[in-house]
Short mmCIF file of C-alpha atoms in Angstrom, two decimals:
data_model
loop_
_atom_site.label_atom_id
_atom_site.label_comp_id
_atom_site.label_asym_id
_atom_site.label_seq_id
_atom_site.Cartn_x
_atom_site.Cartn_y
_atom_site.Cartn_z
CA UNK Q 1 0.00 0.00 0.00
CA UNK Q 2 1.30 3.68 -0.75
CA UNK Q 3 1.69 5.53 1.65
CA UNK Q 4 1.33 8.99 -0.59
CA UNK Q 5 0.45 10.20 -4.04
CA UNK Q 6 2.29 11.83 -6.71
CA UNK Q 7 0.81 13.55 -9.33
CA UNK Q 8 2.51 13.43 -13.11
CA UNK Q 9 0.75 15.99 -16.11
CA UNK Q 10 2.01 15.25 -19.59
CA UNK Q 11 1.47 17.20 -22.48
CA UNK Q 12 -0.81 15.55 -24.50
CA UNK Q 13 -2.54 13.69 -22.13
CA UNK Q 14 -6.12 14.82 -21.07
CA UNK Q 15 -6.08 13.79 -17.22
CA UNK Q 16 -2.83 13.41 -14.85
CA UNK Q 17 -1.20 10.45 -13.90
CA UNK Q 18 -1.29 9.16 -10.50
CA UNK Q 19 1.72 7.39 -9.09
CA UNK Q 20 1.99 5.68 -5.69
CA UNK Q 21 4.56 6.92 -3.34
CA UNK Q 22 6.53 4.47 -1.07
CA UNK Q 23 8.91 5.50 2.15
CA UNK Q 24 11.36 2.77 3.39
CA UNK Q 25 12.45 2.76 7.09
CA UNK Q 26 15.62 5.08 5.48
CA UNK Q 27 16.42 7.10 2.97
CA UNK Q 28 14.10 8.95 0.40
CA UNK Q 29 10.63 8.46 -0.61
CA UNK Q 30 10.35 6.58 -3.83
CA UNK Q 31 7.79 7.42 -7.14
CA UNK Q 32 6.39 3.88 -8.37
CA UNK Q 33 6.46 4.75 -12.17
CA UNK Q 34 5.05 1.95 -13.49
CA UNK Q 35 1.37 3.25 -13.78
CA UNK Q 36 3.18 5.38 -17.11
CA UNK Q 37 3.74 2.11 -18.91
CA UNK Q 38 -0.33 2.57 -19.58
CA UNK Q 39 0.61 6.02 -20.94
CA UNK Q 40 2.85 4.12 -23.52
CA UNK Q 41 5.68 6.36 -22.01
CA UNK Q 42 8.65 5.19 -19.95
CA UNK Q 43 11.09 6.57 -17.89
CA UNK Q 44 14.83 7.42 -18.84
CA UNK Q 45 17.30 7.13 -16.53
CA UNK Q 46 21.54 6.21 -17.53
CA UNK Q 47 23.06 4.74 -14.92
CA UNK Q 48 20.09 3.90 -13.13
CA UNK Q 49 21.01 6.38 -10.88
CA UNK Q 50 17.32 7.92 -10.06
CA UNK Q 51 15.90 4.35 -10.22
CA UNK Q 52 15.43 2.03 -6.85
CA UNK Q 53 15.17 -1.45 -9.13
CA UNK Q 54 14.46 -3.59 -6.06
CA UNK Q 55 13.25 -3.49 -2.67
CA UNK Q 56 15.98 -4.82 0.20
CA UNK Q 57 16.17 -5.14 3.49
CA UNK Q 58 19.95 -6.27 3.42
CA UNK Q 59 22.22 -2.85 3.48
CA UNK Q 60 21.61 1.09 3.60
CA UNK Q 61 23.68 3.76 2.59
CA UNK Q 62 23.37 7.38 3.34
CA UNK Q 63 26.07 9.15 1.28
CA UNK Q 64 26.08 12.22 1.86
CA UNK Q 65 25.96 11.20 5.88
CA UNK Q 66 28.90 8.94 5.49
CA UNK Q 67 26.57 6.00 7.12
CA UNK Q 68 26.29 2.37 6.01
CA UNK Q 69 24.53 -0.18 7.79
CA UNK Q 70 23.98 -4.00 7.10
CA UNK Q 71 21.28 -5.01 9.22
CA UNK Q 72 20.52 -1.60 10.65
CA UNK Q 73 23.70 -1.97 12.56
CA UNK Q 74 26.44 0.85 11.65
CA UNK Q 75 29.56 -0.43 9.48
CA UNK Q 76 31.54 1.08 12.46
CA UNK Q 77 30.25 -1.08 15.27
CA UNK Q 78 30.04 -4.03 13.31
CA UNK Q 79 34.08 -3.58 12.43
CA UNK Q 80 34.42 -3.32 16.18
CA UNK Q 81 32.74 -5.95 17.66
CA UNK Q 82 31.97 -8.85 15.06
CA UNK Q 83 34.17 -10.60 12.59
CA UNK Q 84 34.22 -11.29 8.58
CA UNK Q 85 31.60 -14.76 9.09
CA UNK Q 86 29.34 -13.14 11.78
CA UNK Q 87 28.49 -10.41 9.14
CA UNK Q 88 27.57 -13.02 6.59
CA UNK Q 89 25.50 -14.82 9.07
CA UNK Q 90 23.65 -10.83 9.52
CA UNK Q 91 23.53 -10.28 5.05
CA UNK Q 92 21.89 -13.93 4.70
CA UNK Q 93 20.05 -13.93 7.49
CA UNK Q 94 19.01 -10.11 8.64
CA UNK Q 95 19.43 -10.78 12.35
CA UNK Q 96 23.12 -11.59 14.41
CA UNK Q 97 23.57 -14.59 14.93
CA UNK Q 98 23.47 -16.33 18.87
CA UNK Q 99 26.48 -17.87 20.33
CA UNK Q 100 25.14 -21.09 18.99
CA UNK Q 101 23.56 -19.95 15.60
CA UNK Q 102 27.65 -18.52 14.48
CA UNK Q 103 29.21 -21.72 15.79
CA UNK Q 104 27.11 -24.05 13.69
CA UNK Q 105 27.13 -21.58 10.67
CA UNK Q 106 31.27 -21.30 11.24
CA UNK Q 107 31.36 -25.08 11.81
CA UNK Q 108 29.65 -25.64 8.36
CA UNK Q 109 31.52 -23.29 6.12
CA UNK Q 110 35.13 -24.58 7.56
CA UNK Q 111 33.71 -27.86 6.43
CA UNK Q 112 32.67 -26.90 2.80
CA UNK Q 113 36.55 -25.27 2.50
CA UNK Q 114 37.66 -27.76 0.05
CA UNK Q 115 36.93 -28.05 -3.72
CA UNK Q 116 36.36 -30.78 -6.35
CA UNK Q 117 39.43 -32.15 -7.28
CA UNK Q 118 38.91 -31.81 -10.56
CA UNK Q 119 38.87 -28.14 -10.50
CA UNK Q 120 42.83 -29.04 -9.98
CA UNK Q 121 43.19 -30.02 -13.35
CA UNK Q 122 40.75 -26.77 -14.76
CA UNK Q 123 43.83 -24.27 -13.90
CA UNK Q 124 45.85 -26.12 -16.13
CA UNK Q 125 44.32 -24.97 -19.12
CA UNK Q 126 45.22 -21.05 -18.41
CA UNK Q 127 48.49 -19.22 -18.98
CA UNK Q 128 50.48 -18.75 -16.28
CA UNK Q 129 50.33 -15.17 -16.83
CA UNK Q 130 46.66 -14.84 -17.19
CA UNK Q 131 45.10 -11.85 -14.56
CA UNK Q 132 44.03 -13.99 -11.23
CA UNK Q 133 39.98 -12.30 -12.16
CA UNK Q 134 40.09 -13.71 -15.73
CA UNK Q 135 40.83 -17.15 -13.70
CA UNK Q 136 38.39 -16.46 -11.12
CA UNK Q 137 35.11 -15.28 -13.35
CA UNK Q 138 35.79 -19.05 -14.88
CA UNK Q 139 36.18 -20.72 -11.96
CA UNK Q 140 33.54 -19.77 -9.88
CA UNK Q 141 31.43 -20.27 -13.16
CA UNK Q 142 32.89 -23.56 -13.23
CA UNK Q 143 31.28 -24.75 -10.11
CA UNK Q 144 27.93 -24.47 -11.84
CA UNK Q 145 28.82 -27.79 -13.30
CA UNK Q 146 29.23 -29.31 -10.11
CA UNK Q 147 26.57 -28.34 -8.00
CA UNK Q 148 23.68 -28.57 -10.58
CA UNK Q 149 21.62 -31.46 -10.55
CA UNK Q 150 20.23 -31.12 -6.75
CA UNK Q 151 19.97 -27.62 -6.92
CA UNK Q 152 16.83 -26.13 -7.03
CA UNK Q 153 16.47 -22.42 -6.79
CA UNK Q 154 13.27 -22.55 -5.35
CA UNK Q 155 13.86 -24.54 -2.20
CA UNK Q 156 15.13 -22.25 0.43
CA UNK Q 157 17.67 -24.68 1.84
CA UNK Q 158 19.20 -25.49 -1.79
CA UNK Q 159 20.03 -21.19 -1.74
CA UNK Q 160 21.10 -21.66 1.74
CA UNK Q 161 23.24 -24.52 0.91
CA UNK Q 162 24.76 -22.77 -1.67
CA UNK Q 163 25.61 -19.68 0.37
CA UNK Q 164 27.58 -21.36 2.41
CA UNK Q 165 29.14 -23.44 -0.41
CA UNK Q 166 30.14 -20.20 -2.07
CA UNK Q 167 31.28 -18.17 1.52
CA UNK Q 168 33.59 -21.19 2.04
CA UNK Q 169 35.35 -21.92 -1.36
CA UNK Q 170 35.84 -18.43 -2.46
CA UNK Q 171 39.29 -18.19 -0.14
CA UNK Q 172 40.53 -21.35 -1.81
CA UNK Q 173 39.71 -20.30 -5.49
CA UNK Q 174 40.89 -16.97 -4.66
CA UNK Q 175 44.63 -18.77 -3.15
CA UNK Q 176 44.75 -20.91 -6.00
CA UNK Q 177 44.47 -18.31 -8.86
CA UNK Q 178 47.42 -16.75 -6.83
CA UNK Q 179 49.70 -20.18 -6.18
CA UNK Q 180 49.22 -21.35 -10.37
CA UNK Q 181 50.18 -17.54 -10.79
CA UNK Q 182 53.49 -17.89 -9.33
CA UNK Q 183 54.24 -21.99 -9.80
CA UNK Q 184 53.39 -23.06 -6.62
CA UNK Q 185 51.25 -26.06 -5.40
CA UNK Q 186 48.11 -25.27 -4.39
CA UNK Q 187 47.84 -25.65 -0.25
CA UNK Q 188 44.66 -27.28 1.09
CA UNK Q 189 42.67 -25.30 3.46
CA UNK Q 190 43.10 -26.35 7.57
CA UNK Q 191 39.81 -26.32 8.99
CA UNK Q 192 41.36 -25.46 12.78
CA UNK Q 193 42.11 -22.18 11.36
CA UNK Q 194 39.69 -18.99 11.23
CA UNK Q 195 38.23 -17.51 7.93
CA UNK Q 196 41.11 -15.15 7.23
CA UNK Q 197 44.44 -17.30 8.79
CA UNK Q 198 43.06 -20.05 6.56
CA UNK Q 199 43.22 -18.04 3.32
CA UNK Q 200 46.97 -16.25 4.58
CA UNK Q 201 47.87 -19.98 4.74
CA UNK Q 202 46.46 -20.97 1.48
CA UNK Q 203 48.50 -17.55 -0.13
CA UNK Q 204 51.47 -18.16 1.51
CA UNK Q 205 52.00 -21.37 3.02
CA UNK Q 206 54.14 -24.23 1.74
CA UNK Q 207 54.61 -27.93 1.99
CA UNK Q 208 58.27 -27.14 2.67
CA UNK Q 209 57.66 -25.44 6.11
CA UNK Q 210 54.56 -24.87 8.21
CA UNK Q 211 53.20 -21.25 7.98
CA UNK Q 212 51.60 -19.34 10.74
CA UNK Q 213 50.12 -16.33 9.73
CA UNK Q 214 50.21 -13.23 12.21
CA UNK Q 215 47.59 -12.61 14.58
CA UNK Q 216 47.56 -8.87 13.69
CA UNK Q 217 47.37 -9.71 10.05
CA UNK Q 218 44.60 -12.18 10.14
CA UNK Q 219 42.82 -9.38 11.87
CA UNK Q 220 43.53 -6.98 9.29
CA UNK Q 221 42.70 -9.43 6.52
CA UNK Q 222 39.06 -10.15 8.26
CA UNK Q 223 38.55 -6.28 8.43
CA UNK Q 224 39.21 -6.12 5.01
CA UNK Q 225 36.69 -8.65 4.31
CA UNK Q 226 34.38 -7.08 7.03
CA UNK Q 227 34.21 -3.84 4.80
CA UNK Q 228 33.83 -5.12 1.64
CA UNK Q 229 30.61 -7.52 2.67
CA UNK Q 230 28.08 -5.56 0.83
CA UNK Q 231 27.31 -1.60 -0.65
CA UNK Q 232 23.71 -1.91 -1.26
CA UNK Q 233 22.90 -1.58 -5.00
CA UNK Q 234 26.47 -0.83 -7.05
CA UNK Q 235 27.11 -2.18 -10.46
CA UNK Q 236 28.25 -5.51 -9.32
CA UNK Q 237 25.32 -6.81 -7.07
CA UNK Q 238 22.50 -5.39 -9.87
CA UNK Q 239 24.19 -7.47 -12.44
CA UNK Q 240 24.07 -10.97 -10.12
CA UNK Q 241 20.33 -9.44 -9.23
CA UNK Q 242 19.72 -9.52 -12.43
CA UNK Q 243 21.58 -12.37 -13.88
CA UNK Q 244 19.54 -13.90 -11.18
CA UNK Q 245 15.84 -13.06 -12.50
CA UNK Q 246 16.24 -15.49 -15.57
CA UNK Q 247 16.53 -18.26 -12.92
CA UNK Q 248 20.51 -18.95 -14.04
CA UNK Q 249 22.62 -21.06 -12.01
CA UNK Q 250 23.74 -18.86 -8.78
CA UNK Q 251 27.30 -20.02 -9.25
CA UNK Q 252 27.20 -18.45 -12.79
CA UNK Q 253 25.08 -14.99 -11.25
CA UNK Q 254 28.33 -14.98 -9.12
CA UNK Q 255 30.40 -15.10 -12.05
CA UNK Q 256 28.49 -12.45 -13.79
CA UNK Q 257 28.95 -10.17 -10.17
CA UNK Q 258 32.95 -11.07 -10.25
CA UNK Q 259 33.28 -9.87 -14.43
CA UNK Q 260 31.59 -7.02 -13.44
CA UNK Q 261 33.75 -6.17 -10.46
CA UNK Q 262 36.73 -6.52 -12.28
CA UNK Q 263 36.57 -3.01 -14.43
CA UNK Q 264 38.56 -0.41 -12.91
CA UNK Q 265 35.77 2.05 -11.93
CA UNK Q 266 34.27 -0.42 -9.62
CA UNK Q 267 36.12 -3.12 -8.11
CA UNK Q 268 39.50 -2.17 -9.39
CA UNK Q 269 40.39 0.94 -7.54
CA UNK Q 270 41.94 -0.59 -4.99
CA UNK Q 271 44.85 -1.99 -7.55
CA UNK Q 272 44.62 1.09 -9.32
CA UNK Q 273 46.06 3.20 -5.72
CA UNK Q 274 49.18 1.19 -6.03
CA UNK Q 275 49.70 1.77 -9.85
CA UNK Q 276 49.35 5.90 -8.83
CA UNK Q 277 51.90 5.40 -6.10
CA UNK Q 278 53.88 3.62 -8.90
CA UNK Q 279 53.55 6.81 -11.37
CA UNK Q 280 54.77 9.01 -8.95
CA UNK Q 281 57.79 6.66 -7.99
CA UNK Q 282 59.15 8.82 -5.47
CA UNK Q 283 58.38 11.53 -2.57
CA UNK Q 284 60.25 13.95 -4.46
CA UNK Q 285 57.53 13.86 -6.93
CA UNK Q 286 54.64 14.37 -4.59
CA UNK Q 287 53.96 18.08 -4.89
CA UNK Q 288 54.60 17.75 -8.88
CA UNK Q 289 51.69 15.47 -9.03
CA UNK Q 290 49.17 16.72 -6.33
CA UNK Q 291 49.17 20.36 -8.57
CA UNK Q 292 48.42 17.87 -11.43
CA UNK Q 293 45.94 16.72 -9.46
CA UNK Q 294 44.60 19.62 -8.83
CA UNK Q 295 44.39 21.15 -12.57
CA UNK Q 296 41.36 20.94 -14.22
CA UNK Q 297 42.72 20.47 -17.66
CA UNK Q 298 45.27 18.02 -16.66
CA UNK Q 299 43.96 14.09 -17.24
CA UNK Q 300 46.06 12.79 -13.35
CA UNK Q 301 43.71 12.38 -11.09
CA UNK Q 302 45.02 10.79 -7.49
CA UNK Q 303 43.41 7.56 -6.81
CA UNK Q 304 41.75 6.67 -3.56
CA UNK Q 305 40.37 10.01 -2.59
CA UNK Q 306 36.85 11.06 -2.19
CA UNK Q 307 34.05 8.32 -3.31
CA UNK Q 308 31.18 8.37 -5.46
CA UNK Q 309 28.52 7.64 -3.10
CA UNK Q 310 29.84 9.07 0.09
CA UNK Q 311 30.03 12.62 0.28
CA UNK Q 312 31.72 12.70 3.63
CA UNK Q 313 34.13 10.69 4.85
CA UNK Q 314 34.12 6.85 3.70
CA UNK Q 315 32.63 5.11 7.43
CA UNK Q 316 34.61 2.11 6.40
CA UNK Q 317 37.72 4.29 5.95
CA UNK Q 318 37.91 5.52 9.58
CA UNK Q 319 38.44 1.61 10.10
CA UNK Q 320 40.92 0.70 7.66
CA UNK Q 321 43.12 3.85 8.72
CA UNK Q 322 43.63 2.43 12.22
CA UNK Q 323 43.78 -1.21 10.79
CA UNK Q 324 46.20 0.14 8.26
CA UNK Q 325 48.60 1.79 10.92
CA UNK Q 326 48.24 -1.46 12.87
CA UNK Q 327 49.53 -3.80 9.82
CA UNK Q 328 52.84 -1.05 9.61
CA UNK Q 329 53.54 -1.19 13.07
CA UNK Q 330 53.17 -4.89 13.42
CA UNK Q 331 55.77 -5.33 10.27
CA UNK Q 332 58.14 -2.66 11.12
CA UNK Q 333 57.64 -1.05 7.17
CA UNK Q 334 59.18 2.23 7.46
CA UNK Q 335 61.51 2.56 4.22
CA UNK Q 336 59.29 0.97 1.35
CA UNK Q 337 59.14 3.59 -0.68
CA UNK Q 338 55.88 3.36 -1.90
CA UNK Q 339 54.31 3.36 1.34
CA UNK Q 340 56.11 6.65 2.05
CA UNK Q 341 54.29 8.14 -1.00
CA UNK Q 342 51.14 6.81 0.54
CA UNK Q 343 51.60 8.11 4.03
CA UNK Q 344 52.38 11.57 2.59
CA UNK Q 345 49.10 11.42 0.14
CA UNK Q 346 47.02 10.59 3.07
CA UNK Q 347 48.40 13.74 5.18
CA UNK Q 348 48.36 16.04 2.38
CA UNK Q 349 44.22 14.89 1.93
CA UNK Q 350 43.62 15.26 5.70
CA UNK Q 351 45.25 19.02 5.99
CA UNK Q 352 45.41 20.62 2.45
CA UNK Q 353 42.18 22.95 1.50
CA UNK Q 354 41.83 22.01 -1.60
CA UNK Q 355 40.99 18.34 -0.76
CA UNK Q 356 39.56 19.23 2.78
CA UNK Q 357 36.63 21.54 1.09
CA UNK Q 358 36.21 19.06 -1.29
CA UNK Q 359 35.70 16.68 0.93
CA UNK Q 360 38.49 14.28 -1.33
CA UNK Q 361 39.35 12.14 1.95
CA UNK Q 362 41.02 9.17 1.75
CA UNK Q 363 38.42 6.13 1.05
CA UNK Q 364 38.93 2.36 1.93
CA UNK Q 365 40.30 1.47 -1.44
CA UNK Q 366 43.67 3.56 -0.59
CA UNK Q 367 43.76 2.44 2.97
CA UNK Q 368 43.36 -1.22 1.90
CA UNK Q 369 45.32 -1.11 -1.23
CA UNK Q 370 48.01 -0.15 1.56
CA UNK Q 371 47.49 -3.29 3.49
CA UNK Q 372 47.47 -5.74 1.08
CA UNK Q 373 51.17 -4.24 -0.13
CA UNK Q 374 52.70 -4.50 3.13
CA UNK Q 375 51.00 -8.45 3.48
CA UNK Q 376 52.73 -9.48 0.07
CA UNK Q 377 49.65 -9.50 -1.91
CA UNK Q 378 50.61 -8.75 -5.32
CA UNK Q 379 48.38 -6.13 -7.22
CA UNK Q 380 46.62 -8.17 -9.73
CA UNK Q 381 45.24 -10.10 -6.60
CA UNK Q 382 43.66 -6.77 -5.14
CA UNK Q 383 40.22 -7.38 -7.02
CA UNK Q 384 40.01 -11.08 -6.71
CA UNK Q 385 40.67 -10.30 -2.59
CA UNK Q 386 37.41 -7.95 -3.18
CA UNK Q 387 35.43 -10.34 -4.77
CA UNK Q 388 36.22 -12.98 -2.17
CA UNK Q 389 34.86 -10.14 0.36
CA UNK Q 390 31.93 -9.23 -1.78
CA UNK Q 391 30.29 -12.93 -2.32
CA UNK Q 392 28.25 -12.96 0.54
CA UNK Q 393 26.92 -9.42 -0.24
CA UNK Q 394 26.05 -10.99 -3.69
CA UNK Q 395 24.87 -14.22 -2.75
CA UNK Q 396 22.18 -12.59 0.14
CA UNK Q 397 21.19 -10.61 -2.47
CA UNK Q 398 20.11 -13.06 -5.10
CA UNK Q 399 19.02 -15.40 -2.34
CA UNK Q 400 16.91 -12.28 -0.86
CA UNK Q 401 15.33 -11.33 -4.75
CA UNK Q 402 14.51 -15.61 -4.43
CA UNK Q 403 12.67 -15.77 -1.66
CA UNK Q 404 9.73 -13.30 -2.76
CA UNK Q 405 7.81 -13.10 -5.55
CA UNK Q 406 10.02 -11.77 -8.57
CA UNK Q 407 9.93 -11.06 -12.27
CA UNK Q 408 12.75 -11.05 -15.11
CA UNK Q 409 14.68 -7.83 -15.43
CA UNK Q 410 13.90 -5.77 -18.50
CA UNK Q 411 14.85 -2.78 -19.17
CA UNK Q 412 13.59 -0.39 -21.84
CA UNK Q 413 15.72 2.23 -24.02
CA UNK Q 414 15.36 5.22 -25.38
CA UNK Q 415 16.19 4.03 -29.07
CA UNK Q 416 17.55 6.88 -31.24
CA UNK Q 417 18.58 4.70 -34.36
CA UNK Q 418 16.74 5.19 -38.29
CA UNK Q 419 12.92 4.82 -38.14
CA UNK Q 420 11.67 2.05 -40.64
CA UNK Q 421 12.94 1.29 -44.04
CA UNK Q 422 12.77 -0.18 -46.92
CA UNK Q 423 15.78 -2.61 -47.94
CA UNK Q 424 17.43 -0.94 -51.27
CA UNK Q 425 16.44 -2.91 -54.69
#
């Protein structure tokens, strides 16, 4: 039921249109335009920017507040108090789990860790220089060949089933792409290790020597993963949405949300901080490239600063700063010379005018871009790291667009091509 009206006149059209008006629990009311489609008219909208496609209960975000909440519970608190698998538990399930609800639900993803062995043999058939995404997006389509025949989409323990399936082998795809990368043998995952020292051991661990990853990176890892859960409605999580409304296999929606991640304006910014750092080379440089940066008509832009849907300070960057000052200390970096760049950006954002009016703070791609340097994680694997992070946000969603009544995703275009003709004779 609407809760207002809206009225729309048209030229053209003898009476006005009425259009129900809807308010969510947050954020702005919402015009229901579909009433026009009896008009024969349509709206236009690029982007989708002015368009709510969906209605979720999963994640808000109030930009221009700096807020995000999963749950109703701020990002903030959440970082604080819960870890990487007790957020998925909240996406999938909209309520925190008990004491006994998050050990069953951890006891059951450590035990769906491992993959088919055959997928072994599936890396062999890439380059060893092939980008770790390119071998992900196949991968993680791949599974759709092994979980198909008892999965049905409209059972609500199959989707369940296969959220945890996908939460628990994302680390080990993820570690793999990296270990073919490089020549190593894969490493099987421990189940008496958490979420993120499982996947440190999987990157880095050996058969030659037993690896024992750092309790202050683990934590840092798991924050990472933490703040990448889920952003509400970017380009990513609409294309598994709608991937999803044709009823395809939700290991190939996933696939769909990973190729979409993968292009540099969404999921690749993180990886594109450490190329910047890498174009300016050296702290002499610094002031040379920040007046680039701040020229109009010059094409240098510094990456990491400022955000598209936050016009205030990134909530999940106030996080990563201390996390990122935690992972320095802990590893005693102080003459990489990249990370002096970095440290040197991030004060220059934090005191200069020009980026303080603008409000160009330093977001969570910069701060975690940092991390994952000073870990050992080699650029290319920045993205695959956030699509790791990012499954469950995907996977509640699709499960969540299941679980109600739904309908295909269509949209219509405002075509601007030749009107009919006649094929020359």
């Amino acid at each position: 039921m609407a809760d207002k009206k809206a009225r729309l006149t048209i030229d053209g059209l003898d009476e006005a249109i009425e259009l129900p008006v809807y308010t969510g629990t947050e954020g702005p009311d919402v015009v229901d335009v579909r009433p026009l489609t009896g008009s024969g008219r349509f709206t236009y909208d690029p982007g989708f920017v002015s368009t709510a496609a969906c209605e979720s209960k999963i994640t808000y975000i109030d930009g221009g507040a700096g807020v995000l909440l999963h749950g109703g519970y701020p990002i903030e608190q959440l970082a604080e108090h819960s870890d990487y698998l007790e957020v998925c538990y909240l996406l999938l399930n909209g309520e925190l789990p008990t004491p006994e609800e998050k050990d069953k639900f951890v006891n059951i993803v450590k035990n769906h860790t491992m993959v088919h062995e055959q997928m072994n043999h599936f890396f062999n058939g890439f380059r060893r220089d092939a980008h770790p995404m390119a071998i992900m997006v196949a991968c993680v389509g791949a599974l759709s060949a092994f979980y198909h025949d008892s999965l049905d989409i409209d059972n609500a323990h199959h989707r369940e089933v296969c959220a945890y399936r996908l939460v628990a082998k994302m680390p080990t795809i993820a570690a793999m792409c990296y270990k073919y990368s490089i020549g190593q043998p894969f490493q099987y995952p421990r189940n008496d290790l958490s979420y993120a020292e499982n996947f440190l051991h999987m990157m880095f661990g050996t058969p030659c020597a037993e690896y024992k990853p750092s309790p202050v990176l683990a934590k840092a890892m798991d924050k990472i993963f933490l703040l990448h859960a889920d952003h509400e409605q970017n380009a990513s999580t609409s294309t598994v949405r709608l991937a999803g409304s044709s009823g395809a296999n939700p290991f190939a929606c996933i696939a769909s949300g990973i190729a979409a991640l993968w292009g540099p304006a969404h999921g690749g910014a993180n990886e594109a901080v450490l190329t910047m750092l890498e174009e300016i080379g050296d702290e002499s440089k610094i002031e040379e490239f920040v007046a680039r940066a701040k020229d109009p008509d010059d094409s240098f832009r510094l990456m990491g600063f400022g955000h598209r849907v936050y016009r205030n300070f990134d909530p999940r960057a106030k996080v990563m700063k201390k996390t990122c000052d935690e992972v320095l200390h802990e590893l005693g970096i102080d003459d990489d010379p990249l990370l002096k760049i970095a440290k040197r950006l991030e004060q220059i954002a934090l005191e200069d005018d020009y980026f303080v009016q603008r409000k160009l703070y330093p977001n969570v791609d910069f701060y975690s871009g940092i991390i994952l340097k000073a870990i050992g994680i080699p650029t290319t694997m920045f993205t695959v790291i956030f699509a790791l992070s990012r499954t469950i946000g995907w996977i509640s969603h699709w499960n969540e667009f299941h679980s109600s009544p739904n309908k295909i995703g269509r949209p219509r275009q405002l075509y601007t091509g030749p009107s009919k003709r006649d094929y020359p004779e």
